Tab-separated table of C-alpha atoms in Angstrom:
chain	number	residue	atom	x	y	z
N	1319	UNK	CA	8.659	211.710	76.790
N	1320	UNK	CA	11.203	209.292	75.382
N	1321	UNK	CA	10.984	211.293	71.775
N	1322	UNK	CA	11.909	214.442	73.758
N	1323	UNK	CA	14.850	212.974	75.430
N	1324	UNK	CA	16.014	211.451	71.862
N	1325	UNK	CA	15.588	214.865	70.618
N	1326	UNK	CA	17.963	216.537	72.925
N	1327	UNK	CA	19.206	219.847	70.788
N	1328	UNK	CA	22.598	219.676	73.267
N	1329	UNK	CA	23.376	215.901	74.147
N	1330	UNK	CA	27.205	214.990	75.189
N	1331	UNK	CA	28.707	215.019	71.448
N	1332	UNK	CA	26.842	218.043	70.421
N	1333	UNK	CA	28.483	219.613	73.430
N	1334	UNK	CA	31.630	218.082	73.168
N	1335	UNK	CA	32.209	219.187	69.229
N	1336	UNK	CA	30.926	222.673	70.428
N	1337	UNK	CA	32.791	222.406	72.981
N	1338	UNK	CA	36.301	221.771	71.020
N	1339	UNK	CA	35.418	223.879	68.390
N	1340	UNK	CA	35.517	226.556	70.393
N	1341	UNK	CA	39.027	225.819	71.877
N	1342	UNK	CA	40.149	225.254	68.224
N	1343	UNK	CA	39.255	229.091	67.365
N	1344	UNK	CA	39.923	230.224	70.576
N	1345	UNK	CA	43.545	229.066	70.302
N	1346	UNK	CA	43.458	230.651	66.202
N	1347	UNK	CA	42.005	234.164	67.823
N	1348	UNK	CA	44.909	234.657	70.783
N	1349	UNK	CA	47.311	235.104	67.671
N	1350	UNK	CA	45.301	236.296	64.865
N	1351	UNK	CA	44.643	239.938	65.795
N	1352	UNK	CA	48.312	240.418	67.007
N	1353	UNK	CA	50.420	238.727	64.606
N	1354	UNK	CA	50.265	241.962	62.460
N	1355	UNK	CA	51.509	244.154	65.305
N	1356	UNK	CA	54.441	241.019	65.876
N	1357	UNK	CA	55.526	241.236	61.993
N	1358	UNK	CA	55.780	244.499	62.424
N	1359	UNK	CA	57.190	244.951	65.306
N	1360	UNK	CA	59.454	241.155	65.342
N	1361	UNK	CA	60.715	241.480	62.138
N	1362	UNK	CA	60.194	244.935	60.549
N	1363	UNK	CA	57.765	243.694	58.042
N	1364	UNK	CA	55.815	246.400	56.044
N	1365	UNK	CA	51.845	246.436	55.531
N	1366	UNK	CA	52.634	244.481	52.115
N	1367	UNK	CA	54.963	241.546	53.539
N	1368	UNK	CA	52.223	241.076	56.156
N	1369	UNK	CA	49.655	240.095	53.850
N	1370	UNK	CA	51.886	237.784	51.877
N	1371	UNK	CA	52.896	236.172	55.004
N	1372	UNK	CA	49.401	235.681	56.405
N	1373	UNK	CA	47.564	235.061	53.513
N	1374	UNK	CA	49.320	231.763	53.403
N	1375	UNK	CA	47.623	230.276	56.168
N	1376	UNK	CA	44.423	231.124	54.261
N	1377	UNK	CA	45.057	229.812	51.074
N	1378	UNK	CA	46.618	226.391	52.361
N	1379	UNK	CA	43.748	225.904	54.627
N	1380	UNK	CA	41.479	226.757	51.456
N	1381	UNK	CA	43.750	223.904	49.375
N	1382	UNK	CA	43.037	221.024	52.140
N	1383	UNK	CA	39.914	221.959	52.577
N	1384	UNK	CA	38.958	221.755	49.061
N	1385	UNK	CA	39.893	217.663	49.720
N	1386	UNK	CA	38.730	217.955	53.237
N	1387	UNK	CA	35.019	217.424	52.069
N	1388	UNK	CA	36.008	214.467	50.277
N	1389	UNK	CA	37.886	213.349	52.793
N	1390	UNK	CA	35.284	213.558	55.514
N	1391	UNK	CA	32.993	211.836	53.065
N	1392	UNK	CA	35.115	208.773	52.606
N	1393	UNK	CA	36.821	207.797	55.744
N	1394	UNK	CA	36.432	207.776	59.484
N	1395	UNK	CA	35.602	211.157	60.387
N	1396	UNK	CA	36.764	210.882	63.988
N	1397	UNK	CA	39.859	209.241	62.850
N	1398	UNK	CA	40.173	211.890	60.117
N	1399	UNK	CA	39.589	214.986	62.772
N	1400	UNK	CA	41.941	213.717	65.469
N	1401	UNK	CA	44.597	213.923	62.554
N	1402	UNK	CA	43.554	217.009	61.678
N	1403	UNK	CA	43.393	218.555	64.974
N	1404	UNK	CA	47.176	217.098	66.776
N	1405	UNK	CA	48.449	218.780	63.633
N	1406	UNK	CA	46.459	221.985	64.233
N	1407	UNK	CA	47.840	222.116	68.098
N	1408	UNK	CA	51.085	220.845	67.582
N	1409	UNK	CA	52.235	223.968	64.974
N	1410	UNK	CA	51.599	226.443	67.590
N	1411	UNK	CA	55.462	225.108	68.467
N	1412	UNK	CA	56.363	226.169	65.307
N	1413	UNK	CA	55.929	229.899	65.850
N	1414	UNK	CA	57.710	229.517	69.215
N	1415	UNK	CA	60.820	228.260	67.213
N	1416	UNK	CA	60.925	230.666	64.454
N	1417	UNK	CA	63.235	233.083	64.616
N	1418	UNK	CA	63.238	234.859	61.102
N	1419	UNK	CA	60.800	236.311	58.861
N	1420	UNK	CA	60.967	233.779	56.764
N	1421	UNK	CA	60.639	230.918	59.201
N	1422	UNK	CA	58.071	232.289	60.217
N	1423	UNK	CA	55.939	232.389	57.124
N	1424	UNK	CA	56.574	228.580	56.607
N	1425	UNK	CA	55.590	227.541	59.628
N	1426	UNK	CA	52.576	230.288	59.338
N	1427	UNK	CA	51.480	228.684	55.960
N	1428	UNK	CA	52.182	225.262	56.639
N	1429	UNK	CA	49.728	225.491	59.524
N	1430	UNK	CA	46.780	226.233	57.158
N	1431	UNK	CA	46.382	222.676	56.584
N	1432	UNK	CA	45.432	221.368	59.203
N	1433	UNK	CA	43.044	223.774	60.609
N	1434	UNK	CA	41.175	223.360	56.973
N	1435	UNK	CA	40.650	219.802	58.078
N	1436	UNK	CA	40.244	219.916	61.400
N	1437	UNK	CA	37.392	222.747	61.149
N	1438	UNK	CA	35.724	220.431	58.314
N	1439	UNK	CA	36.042	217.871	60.118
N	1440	UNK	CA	34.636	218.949	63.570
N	1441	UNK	CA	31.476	220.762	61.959
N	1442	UNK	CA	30.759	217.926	60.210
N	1443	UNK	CA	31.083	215.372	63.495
N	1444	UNK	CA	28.990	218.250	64.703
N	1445	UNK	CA	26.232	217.622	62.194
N	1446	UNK	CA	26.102	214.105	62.643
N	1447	UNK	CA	25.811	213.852	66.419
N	1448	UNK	CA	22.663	216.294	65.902
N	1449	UNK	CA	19.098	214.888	66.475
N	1450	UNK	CA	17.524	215.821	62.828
N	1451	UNK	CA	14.881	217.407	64.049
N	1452	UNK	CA	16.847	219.978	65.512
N	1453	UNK	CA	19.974	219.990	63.335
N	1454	UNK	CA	18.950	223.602	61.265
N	1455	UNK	CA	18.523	225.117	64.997
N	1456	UNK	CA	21.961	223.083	65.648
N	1457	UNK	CA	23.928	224.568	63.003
N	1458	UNK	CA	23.219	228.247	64.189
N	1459	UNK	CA	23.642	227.387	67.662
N	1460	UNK	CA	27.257	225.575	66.396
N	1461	UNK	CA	28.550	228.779	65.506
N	1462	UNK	CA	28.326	230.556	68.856
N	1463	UNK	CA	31.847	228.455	69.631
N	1464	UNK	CA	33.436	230.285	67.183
N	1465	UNK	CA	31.822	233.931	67.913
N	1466	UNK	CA	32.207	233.524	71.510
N	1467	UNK	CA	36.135	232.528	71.062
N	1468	UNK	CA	35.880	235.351	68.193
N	1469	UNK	CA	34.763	237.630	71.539
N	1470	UNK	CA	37.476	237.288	74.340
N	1471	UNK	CA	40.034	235.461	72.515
N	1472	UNK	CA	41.490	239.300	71.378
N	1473	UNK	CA	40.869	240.676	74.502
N	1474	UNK	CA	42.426	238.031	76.760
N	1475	UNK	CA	45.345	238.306	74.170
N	1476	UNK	CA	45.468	241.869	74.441
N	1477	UNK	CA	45.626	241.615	78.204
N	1478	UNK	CA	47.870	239.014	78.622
N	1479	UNK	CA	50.520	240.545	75.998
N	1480	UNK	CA	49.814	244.114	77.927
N	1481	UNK	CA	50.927	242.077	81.328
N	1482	UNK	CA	53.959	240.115	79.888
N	1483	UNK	CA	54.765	242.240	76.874
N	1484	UNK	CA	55.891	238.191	75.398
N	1485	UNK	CA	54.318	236.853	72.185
N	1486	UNK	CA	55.891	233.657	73.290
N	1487	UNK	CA	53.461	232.986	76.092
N	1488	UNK	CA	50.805	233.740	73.664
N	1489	UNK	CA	51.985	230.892	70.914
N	1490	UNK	CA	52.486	228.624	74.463
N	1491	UNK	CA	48.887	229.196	75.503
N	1492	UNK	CA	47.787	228.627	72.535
N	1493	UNK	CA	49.533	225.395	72.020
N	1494	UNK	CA	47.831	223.900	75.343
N	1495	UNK	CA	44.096	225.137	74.881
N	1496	UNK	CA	44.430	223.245	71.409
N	1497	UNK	CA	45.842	220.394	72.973
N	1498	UNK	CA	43.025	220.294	75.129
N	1499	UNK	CA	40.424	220.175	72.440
N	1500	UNK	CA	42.460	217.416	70.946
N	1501	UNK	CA	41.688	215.424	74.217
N	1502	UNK	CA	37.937	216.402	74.431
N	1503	UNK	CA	37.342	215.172	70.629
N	1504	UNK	CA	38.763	212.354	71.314
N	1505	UNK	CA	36.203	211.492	73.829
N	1506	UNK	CA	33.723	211.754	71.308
N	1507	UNK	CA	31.531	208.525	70.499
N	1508	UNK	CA	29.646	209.240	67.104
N	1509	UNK	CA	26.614	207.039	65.413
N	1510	UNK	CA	27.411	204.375	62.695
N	1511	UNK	CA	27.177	205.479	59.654
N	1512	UNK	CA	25.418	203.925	57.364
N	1513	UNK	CA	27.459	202.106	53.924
N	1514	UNK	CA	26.927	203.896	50.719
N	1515	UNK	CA	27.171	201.306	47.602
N	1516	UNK	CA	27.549	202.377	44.182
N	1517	UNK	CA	29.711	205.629	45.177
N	1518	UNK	CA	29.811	207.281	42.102
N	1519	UNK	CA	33.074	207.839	40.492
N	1520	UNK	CA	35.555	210.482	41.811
N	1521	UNK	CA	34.595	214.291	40.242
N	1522	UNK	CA	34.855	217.271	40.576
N	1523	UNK	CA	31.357	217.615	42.515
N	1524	UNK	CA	33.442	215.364	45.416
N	1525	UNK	CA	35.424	218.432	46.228
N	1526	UNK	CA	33.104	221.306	45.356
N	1527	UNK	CA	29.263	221.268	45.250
N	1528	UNK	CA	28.528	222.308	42.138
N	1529	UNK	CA	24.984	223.147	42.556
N	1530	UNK	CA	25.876	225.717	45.291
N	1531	UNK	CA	28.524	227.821	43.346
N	1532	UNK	CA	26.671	231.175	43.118
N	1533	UNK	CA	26.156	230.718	47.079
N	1534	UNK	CA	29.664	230.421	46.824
N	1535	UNK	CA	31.004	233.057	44.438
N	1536	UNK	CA	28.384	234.966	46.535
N	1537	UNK	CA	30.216	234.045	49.965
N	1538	UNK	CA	33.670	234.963	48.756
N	1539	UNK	CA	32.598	238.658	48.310
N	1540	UNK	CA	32.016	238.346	51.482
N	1541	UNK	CA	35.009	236.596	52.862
N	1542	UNK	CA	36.910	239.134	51.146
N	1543	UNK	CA	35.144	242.149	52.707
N	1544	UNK	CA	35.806	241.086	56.080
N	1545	UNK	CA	39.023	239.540	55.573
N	1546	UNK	CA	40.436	242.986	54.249
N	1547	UNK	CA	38.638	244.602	57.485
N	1548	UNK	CA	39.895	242.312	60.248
N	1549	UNK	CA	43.349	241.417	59.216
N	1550	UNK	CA	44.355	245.649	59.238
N	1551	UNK	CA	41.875	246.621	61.736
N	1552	UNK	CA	44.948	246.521	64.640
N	1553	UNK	CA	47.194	248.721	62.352
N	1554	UNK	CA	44.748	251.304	61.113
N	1555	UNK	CA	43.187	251.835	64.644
N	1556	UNK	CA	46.767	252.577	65.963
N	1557	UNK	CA	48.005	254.624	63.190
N	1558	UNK	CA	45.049	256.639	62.226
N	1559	UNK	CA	42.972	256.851	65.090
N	1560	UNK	CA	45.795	256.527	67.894
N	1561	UNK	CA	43.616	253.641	69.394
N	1562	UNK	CA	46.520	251.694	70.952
N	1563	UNK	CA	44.288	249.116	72.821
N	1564	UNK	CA	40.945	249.311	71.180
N	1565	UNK	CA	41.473	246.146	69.164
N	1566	UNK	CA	40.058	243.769	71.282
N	1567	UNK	CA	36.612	246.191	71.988
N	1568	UNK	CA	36.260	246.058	68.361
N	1569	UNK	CA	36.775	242.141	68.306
N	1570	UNK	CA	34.529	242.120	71.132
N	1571	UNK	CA	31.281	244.131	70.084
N	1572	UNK	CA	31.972	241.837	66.260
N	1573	UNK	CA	31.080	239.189	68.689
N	1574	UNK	CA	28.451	240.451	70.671
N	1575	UNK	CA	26.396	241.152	67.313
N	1576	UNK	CA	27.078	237.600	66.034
N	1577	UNK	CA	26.250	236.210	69.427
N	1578	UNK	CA	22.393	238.222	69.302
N	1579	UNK	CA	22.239	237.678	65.932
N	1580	UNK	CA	22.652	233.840	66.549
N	1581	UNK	CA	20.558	233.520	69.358
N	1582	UNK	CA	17.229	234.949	67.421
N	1583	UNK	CA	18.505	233.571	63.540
N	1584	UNK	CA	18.678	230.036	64.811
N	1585	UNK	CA	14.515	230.450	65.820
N	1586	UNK	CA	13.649	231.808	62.725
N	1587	UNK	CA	15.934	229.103	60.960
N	1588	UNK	CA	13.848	226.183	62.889
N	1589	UNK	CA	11.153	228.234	61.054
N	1590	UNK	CA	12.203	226.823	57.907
N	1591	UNK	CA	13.322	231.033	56.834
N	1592	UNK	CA	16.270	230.046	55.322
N	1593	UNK	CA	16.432	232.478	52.658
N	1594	UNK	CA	14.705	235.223	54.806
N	1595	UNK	CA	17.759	235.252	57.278
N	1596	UNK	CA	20.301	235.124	54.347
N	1597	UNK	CA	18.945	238.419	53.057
N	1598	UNK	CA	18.478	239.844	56.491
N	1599	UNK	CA	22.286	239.174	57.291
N	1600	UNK	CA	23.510	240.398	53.971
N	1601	UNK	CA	21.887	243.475	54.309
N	1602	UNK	CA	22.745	244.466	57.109
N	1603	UNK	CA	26.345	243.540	56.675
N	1604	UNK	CA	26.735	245.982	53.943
N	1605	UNK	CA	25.649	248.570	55.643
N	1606	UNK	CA	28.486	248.027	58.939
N	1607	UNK	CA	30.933	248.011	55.914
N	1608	UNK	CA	30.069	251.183	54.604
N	1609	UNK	CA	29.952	253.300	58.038
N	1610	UNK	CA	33.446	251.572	58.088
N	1611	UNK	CA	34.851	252.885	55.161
N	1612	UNK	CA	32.666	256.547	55.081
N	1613	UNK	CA	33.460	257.694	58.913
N	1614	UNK	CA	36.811	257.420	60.410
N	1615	UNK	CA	36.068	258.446	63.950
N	1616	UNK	CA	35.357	256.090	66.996
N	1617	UNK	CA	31.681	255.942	66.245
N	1618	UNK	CA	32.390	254.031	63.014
N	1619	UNK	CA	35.037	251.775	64.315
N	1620	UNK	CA	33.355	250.410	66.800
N	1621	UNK	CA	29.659	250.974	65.489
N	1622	UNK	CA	31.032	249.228	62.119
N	1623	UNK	CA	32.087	246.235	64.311
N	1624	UNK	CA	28.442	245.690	66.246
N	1625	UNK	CA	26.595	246.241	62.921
N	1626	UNK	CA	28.754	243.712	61.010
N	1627	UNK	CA	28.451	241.458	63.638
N	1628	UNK	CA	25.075	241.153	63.385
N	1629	UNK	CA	24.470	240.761	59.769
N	1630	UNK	CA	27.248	237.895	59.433
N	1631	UNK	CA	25.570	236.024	62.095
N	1632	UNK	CA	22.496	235.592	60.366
N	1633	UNK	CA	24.279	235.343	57.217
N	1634	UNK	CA	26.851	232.636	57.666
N	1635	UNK	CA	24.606	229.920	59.295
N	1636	UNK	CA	22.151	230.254	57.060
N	1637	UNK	CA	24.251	229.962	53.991
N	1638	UNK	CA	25.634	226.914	55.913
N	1639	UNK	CA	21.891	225.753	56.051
N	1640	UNK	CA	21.544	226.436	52.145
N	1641	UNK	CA	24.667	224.075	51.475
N	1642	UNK	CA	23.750	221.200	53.776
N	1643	UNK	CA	20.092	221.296	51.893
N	1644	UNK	CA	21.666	221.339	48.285
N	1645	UNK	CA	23.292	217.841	49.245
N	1646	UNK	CA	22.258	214.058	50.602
N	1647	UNK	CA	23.431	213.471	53.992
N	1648	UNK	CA	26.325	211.177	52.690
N	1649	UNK	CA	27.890	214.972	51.424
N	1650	UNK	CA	27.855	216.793	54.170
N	1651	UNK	CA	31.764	217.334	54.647
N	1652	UNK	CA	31.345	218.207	50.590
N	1653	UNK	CA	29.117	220.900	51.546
N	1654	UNK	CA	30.386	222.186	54.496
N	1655	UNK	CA	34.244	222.075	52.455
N	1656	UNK	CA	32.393	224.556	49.954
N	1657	UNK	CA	30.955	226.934	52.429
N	1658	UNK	CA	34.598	227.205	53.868
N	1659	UNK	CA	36.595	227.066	50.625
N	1660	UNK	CA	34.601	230.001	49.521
N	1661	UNK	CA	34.691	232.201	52.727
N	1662	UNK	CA	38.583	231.174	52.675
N	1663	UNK	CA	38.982	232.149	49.225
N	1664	UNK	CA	37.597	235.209	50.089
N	1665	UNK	CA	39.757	235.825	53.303
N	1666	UNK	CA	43.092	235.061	51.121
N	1667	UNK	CA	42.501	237.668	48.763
N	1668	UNK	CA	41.042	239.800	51.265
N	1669	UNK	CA	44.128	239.858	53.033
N	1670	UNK	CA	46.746	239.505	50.517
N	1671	UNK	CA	44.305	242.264	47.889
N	1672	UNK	CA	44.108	244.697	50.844
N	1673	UNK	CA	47.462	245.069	52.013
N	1674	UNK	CA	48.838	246.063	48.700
N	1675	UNK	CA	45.738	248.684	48.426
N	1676	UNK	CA	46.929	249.796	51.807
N	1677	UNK	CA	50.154	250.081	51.177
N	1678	UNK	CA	50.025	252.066	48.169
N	1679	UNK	CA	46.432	254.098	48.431
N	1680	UNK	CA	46.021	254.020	52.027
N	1681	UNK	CA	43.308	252.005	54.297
N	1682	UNK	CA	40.627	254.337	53.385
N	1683	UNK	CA	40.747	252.824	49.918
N	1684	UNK	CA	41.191	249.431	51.172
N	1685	UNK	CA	37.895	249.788	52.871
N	1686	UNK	CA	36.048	251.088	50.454
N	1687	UNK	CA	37.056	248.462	48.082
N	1688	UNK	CA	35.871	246.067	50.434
N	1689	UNK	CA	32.541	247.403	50.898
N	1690	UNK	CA	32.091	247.661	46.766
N	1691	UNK	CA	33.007	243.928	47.123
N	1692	UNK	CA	30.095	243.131	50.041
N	1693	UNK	CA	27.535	245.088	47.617
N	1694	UNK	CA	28.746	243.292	44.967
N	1695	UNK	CA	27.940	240.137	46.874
N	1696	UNK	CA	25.000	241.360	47.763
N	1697	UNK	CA	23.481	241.753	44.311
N	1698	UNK	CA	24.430	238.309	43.466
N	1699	UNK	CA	22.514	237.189	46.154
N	1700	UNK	CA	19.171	238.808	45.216
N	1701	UNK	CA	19.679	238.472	41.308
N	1702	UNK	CA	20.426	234.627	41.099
N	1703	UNK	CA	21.446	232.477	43.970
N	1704	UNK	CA	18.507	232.910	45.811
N	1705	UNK	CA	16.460	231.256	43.035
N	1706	UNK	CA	19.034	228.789	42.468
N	1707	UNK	CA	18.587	227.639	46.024
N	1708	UNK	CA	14.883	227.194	46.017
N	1709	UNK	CA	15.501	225.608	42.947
N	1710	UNK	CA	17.646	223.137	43.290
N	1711	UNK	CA	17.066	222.400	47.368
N	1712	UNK	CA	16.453	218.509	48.755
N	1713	UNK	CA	14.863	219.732	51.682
């Protein structure tokens, strides 16, 4: 009985780092799927200057979190998350305060940073509070704070714009539910850790795991598939299909198949079927990107959105899985730095890539380039990294 109570799956820090993970994208998701629609419509920005603008909130969270692993690695990691996190809330007062385009993009890019750390940091914290028996089940059940955010943070948005018609009490909500998550990890109370002597010298396998860079190459294709997909989904539902407040059904069913897919991946991940739901996820992935891009209709918006749902939820935690088992447990912020670098690599090109297809071929391009790009991922998968995994795995 005592061994079952020590092995608690959900025990106070495991829900406490769920539970201010999930404010931490929930405060990220009121904004994201508007802030197209408030370039536009703010600052008369075309489909080009929006994907410069937000693209650089992708690429500086992919710079800091490309020294977030290390970071994590080498110092506090509480102490390193609270930073990371009171940065995160407090530039939500930065959008309130901008009043030009460019301003805007500043405080937009600047505020990259510290959600790179902060996200590091709190799925790391995450990791570590997990019993280790149950810490592969963990790290699927982790990522429901960010799919259920992912699932009514648009459609509370949506509403509460559609009641207020004010962006401004969107950036001012935001700011507080952040602030709140600062206060709940800051509660946390985290195991020692234990000393690690003869550190080897700093390299470049500190930053990036090395061993896990066709799992990464492989998760950029992906990044950039759904980064192309999610950042113009608002725009080309409105323009093209006249959908004026479908975005947050869209952003809704997206969740609802990562949610299922979650729920029955993280069984089959306790399982030890690492590489099974990998494959699984990919595949079916590819296939909600291409009824994306081949049938413009309502069917395969929001049919594209359940469908892709479900294949990146049993995708993403288990390529999470695959880097935490390429490393010793004194990398984990390396690995988990990798898996985001790479989606966030993915996501920056994604979104800066697809804007300028957009703008000069049209979405319908832009989507099929990002399915080509999921396929291409795909077949990277099943020709090399997969072996390289089993390969090179500790556990």
């Amino acid at each position: 009985m005592e061994r079952e109570i020590r092995e608690k799956l959900w025990n106070a820090g495991y829900v406490k780092a769920w539970t201010a993970n999930f404010l931490l994208y929930f405060s990220f998701m009121l904004l994201s799927p508007l802030l197209p629609l408030y370039l536009s419509e703010t600052f008369g920005a075309d489909k080009e200057a929006i994907g410069i603008v937000l693209s650089g909130y992708t690429l500086t969270a992919l710079a800091m979190r490309m020294l977030s692993g290390y970071v994590v690695d080498t110092f506090p990691r509480k102490t390193v998350l609270l930073i990371g996190y009171f940065f995160f809330a407090l530039f939500f007062a930065g959008y309130l305060a901008a009043g030009s385009l460019l301003l805007f993009a500043i405080v937009r890019t600047l505020h990259g940073a510290p959600f790179g750390l902060a996200t590091i940091a709190n799925s790391t914290v995450a990791i570590d509070v997990l019993p280790s028996s149950r810490r592969t089940e963990g790290i699927g059940y982790y990522g429901l704070s960010n799919n259920v955010a992912t699932a009514i943070g648009p459609t509370i948005a949506l509403a509460i714009y559609g009641a207020v018609h004010s962006y401004d009490w969107l950036f001012a909500l935001s700011l507080l539910l952040a602030g709140i998550g600062w206060v709940v990890d800051s509660t946390l109370r985290l195991p020692a850790r234990p000393t690690v002597k003869n550190r080897p010298p700093l390299s470049l396998d500190r930053f990036f795991l090395l061993k896990g860079w066709s799992q990464g190459l492989a998760m950029i294709c992906y990044g950039l598939s759904y980064g192309v997909v999610s950042t113009y989904i608002a725009i080309y539902g409105k323009e093209e299909l006249g959908i004026t407040g479908g975005t947050g059904l869209f952003f809704l069913l997206l969740a609802v198949g990562l949610i299922l897919s979650r729920l029955t991946g993280s069984r089959t991940l306790r399982q030890g079927k690492i590489v099974q739901n990998a494959a699984l996820g990919m595949s079916v992935s590819v296939c909600g990107y291409l009824l994306f891009a081949g049938m413009h209709n309502l069917w395969g918006y929001y049919g594209a959105a359940l469908i892709i749902g479900l294949g990146n939820g049993h995708l993403f935690p288990a390529f999470q899985t695959m880097f935490i088992n390429l490393t010793p447990n004194d990398r984990r912020g390396t690995a988990n730095s990798t898996l985001y670098v790479s989606w966030d690599v993915g996501i920056g090109v994604g979104t800066f890539v697809g804007g300028s297809v957009a703008e000069y071929f049209g979405f319908h391009a832009a989507f099929w380039m990002a399915w080509a790009i999921n396929a291409l991922g795909v077949a990277i998968f099943f020709l090399y990294a997969r072996r390289s995994f089993l390969k090179n795995r500790l556990r």
